[in-house]
Structures are given as C-alpha cells and as structure tokens.
Coordinates of C-alpha atoms in Angstrom, one line a residue:
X1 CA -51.7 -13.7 -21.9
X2 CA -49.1 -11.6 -21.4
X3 CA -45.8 -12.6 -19.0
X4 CA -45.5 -9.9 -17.0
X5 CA -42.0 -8.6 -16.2
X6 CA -39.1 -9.3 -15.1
X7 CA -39.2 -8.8 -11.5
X8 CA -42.4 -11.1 -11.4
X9 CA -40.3 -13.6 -12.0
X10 CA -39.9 -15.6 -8.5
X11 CA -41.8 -12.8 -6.9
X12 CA -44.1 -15.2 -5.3
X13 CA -41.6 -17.4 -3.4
X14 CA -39.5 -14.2 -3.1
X15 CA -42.1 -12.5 -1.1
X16 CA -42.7 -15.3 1.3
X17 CA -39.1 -15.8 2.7
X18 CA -38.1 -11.9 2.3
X19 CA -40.9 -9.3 2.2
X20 CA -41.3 -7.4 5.5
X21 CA -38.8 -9.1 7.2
X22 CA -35.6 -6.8 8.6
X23 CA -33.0 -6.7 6.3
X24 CA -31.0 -3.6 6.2
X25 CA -31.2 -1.3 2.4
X26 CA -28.0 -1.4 0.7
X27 CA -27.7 2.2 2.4
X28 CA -29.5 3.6 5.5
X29 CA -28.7 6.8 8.0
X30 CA -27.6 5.5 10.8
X31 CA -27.9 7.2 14.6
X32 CA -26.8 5.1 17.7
X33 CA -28.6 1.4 17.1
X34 CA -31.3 2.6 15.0
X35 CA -31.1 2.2 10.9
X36 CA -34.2 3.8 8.9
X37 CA -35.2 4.1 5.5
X38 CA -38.0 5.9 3.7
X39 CA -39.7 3.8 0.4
X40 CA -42.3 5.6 -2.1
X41 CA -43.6 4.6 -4.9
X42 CA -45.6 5.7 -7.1
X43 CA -47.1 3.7 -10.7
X44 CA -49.6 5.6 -13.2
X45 CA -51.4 3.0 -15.4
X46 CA -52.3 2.8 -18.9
X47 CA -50.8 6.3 -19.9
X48 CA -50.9 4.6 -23.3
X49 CA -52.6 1.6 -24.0
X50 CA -50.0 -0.8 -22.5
X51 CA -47.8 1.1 -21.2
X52 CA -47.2 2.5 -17.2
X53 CA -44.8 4.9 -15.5
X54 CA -43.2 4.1 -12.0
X55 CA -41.5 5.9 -10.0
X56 CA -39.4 5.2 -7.0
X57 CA -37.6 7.5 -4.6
X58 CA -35.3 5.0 -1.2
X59 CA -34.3 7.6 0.9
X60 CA -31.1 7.8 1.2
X61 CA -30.6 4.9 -1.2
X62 CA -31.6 5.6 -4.8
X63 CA -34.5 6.8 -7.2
X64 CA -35.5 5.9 -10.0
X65 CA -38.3 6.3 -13.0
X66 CA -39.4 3.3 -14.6
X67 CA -41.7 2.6 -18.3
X68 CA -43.3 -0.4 -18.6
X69 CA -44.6 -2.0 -21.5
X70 CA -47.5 -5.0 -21.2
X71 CA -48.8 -6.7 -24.2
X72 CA -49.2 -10.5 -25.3
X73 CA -46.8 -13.0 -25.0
X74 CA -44.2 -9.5 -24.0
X75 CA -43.0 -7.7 -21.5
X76 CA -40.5 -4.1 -21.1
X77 CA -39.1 -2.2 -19.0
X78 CA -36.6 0.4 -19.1
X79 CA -35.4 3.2 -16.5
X80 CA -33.3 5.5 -15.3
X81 CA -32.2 6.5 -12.1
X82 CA -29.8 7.3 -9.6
X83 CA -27.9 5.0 -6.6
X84 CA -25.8 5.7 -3.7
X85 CA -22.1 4.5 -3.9
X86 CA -19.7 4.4 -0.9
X87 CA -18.1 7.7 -1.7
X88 CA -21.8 9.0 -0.1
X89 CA -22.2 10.3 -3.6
X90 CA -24.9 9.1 -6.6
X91 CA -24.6 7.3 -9.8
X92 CA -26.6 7.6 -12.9
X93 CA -27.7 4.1 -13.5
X94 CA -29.9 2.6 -16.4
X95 CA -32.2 -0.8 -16.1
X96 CA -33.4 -2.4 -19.0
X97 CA -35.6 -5.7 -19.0
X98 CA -37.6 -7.9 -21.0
X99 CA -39.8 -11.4 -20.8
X100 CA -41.3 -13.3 -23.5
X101 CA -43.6 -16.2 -23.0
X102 CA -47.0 -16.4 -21.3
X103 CA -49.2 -17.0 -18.4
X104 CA -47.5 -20.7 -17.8
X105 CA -43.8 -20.1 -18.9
X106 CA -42.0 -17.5 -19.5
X107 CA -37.9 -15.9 -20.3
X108 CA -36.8 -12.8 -19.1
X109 CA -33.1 -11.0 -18.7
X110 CA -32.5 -8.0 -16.8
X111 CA -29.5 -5.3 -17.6
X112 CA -28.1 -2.7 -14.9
X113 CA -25.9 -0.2 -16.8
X114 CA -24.0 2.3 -15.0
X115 CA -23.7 5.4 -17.2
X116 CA -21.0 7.3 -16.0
X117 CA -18.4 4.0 -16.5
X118 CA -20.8 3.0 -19.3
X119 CA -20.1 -0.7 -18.1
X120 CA -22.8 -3.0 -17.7
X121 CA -22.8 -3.6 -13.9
X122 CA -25.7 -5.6 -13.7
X123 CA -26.8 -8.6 -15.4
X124 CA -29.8 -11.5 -14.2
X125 CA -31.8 -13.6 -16.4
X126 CA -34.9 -15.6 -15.2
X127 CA -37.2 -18.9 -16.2
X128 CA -40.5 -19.3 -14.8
X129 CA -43.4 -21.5 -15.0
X130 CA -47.1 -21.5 -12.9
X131 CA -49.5 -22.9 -12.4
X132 CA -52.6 -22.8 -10.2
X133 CA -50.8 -25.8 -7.9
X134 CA -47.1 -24.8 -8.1
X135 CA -45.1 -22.3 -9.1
X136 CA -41.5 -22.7 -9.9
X137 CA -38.6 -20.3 -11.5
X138 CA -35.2 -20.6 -11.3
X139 CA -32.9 -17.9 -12.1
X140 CA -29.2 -16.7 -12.9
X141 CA -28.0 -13.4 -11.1
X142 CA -25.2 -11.3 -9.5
X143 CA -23.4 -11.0 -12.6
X144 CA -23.7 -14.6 -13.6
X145 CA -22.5 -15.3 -9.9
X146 CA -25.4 -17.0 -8.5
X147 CA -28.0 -19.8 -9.3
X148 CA -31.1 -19.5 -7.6
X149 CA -33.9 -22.0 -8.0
X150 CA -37.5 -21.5 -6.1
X151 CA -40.6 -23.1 -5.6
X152 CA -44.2 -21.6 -3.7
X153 CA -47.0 -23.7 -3.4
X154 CA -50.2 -22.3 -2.2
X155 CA -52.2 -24.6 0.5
X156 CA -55.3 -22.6 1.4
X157 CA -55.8 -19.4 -0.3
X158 CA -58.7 -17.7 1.7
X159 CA -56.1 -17.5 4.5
X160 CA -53.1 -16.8 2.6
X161 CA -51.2 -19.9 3.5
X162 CA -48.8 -21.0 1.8
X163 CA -45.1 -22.4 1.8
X164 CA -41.9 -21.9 0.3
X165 CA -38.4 -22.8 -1.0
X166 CA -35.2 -21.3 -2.4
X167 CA -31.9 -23.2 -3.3
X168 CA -29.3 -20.6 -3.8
X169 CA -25.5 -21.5 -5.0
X170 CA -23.2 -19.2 -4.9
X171 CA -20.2 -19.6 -7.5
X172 CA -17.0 -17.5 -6.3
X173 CA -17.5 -19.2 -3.0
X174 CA -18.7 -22.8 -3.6
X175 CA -21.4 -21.7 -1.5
X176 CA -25.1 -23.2 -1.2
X177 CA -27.9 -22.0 0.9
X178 CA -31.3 -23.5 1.4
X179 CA -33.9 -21.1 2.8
X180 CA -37.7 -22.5 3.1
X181 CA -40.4 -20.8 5.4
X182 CA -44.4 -20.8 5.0
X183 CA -47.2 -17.6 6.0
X184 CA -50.5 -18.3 6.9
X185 CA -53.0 -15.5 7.9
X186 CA -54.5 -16.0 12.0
X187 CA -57.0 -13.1 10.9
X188 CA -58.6 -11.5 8.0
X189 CA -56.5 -8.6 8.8
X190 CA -53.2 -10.9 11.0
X191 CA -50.8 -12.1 8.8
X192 CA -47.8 -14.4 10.5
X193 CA -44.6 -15.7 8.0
X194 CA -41.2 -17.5 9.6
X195 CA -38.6 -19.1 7.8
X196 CA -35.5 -20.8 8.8
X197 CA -32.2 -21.5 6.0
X198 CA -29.3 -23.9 6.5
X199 CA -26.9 -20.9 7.6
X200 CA -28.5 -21.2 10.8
X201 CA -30.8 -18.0 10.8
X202 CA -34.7 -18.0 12.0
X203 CA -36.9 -15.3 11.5
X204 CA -40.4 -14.6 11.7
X205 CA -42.9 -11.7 10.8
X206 CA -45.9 -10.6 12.0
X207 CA -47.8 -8.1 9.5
X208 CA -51.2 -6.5 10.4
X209 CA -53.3 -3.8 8.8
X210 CA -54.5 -1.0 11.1
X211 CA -56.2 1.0 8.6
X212 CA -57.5 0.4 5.5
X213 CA -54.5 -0.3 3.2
X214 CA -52.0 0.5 5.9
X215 CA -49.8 -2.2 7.5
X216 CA -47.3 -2.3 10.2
X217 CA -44.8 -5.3 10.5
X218 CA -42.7 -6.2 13.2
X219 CA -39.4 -8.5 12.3
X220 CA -37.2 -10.6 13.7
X221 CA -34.2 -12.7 13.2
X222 CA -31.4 -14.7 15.0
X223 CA -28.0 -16.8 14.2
X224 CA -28.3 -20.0 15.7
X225 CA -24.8 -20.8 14.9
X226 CA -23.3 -17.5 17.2
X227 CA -23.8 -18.0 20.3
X228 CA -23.1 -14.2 20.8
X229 CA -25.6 -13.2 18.2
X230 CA -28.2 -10.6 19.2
X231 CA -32.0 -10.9 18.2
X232 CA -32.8 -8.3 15.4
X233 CA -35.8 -6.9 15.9
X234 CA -37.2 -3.9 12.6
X235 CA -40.6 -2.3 12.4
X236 CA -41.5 -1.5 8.8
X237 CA -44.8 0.4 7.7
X238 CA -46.5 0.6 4.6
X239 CA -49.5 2.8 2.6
X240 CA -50.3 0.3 -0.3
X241 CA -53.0 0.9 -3.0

C-alpha cells in the first residue's frame, strides 16, 4: 500500500506526451548541428529492507546519488549530487522528497537545495489519485510558478494504448498550454506516440526494441505557427532492465 515517490507522481501522463521524444538536456556538447547526451542509471534494491540506492550520472549535465525509502502509506527520498551551471562549472545540489497516502491518493513535496548558496532553489509539490480507469494528478512547480494538472486514461492495455492530457498555466506570464497526445503499440515490439499542444507544435515518436531490453527511438517535432520552422528530428537509445 505504499505511494511511491515523488516523481511517480504524473509519471504516467508525463511519459506519454514527453518520454523519448527530442527535447534538448538542460546542457549538451554541441558540434555543428548535432547535440548529444549520455544518461546512466543505475538502482540497487532492497539494500535494507525498504530502502534502494540510485545513481545517475547525464553527461555533461549532472550526477547524482539518490536513497529511497518504501514502506506503507510513505515514501523518501533524499540525494546529493552535482549540476552544470552556465559558468560551464558544477554545483553541489541536494534533493529531498516525500509522499504520504496510498495506492488511490496520495501528497508529495519535492525540495532542490543548492548547497553552496544554501538557498532552496527548487520547490514542487504534487496530488495524485488512480485508478484502474483513470488516473489524474495535478501539481504545483517551478518554484510555485506553475500549475500543472494531467490526466491518462488507458484504452487497451495488451497494446499499450492509451491517451493523454496536460493543462499547464504558467504564472509570471499569464500563460496556458494544453498538450494532449495518445501511444498505441503496431507490434509487440513497435511502439508509435504523437502529440500535438495549443502552442502549435506536433510531434510524434516511433520507439522499437532491437534486442532484448534495448530500444531505439526516433523523434520528431515541428511549429505550426513559424512558417520558417525546421523539422527536429533526435535519435535516442536505451539499455533498460
């Protein structure tokens, strides 16, 4: 009965519109028109009896090591790390979060601390509540900047299908963006997701496995609204366990 943590929060909906497809890291090496990026992870399980280890290493971006604590009705986690700033130097950064509740409903917060400033840089805090037919979470983040409310509903699981929505309002800029898209898998092994958001931008992704827990995606994304806008396309791959 235990809520999982914080990041879980959304994750479903979160996946669908934004996993795989080709956004930038907050840093990357650039050479001509190419950007790349190198994501490991790494999570040991039940070092103690509810508790894991993560550890994450974004070249060039950031690493970081993670503790994790699972048991009913609660979940922690606390790390430390460091992040790239735009001095092309690295911060010591700490993450603290926690969610109370259960399967059906739970509360989280999430705190980013930046240890050299010791100011709290970071702060997001989450509601979330499933079910087998609908699963809906609506969250407060970018320093109390941004609302975000989603919703994922699953219409055939045995081929992955599923659709999506996220109503985003952004404070400072009495902003609002709607972004909904939908996945379904052509094959056992072919998975297909496109989205579209009222900005104008449509992108789709085509993810397939080549080996046995090894995938290759290929993105893409244009601005409907620019007429000089240029197709992104990214190519992402991925060892998961």
């Amino acid at each position: 009965m235990n809520p999982g943590l914080y990041f879980a929060i959304g994750r479903k909906a979160r996946d669908l519109l934004y996993k795989d497809y080709a956004q930038p890291q907050p840093l990357q090496i650039r050479y001509q028109s190419y950007d790349w990026s190198f994501d490991f992870s790494c999570q040991i399980e039940e070092v103690l009896p509810g508790l894991n280890t993560v550890f994450r290493v974004v070249v060039p971006d950031s690493s970081q090591a993670e503790l994790q604590y699972l048991r009913d009705y609660v979940g922690f986690s606390a790390g430390i790390g460091l992040k790239a700033n735009s001095a092309h130097g690295f911060d010591p950064i700490a993450n603290i979060s926690g969610v109370i509740g259960s399967t059906v409903v739970s509360l989280g917060a999430d705190l980013g601390i930046d240890i050299t400033t010791r100011t709290l840089n970071k702060f997001s805090a989450g509601l979330s509540l499933n079910s087998a037919f609908l699963i809906a979470s609506m969250t407060l983040s970018d320093s109390c900047d941004s609302v975000k409310a989603s919703v994922y509903h699953p219409l055939n699981p045995p081929t992955m299908t599923a659709i999506a929505a996220e109503l985003k309002h952004r404070i400072s800029r009495d902003a609002t963006t709607l972004t909904f898209g939908a996945q379904h898998a052509l094959l056992p092994y072919t998975l297909v997701k496109a989205r579209m958001n009222t900005d104008g931008k449509v992108s789709a992704v085509l993810r397939q496995e080549i080996w046995q827990r090894f995938y290759v995606s290929v993105a893409g994304e244009l601005d409907l609204r620019d007429n000089n806008s240029i197709p992104r396309i990214g190519l992402s791959m991925a060892i998961k366990h």
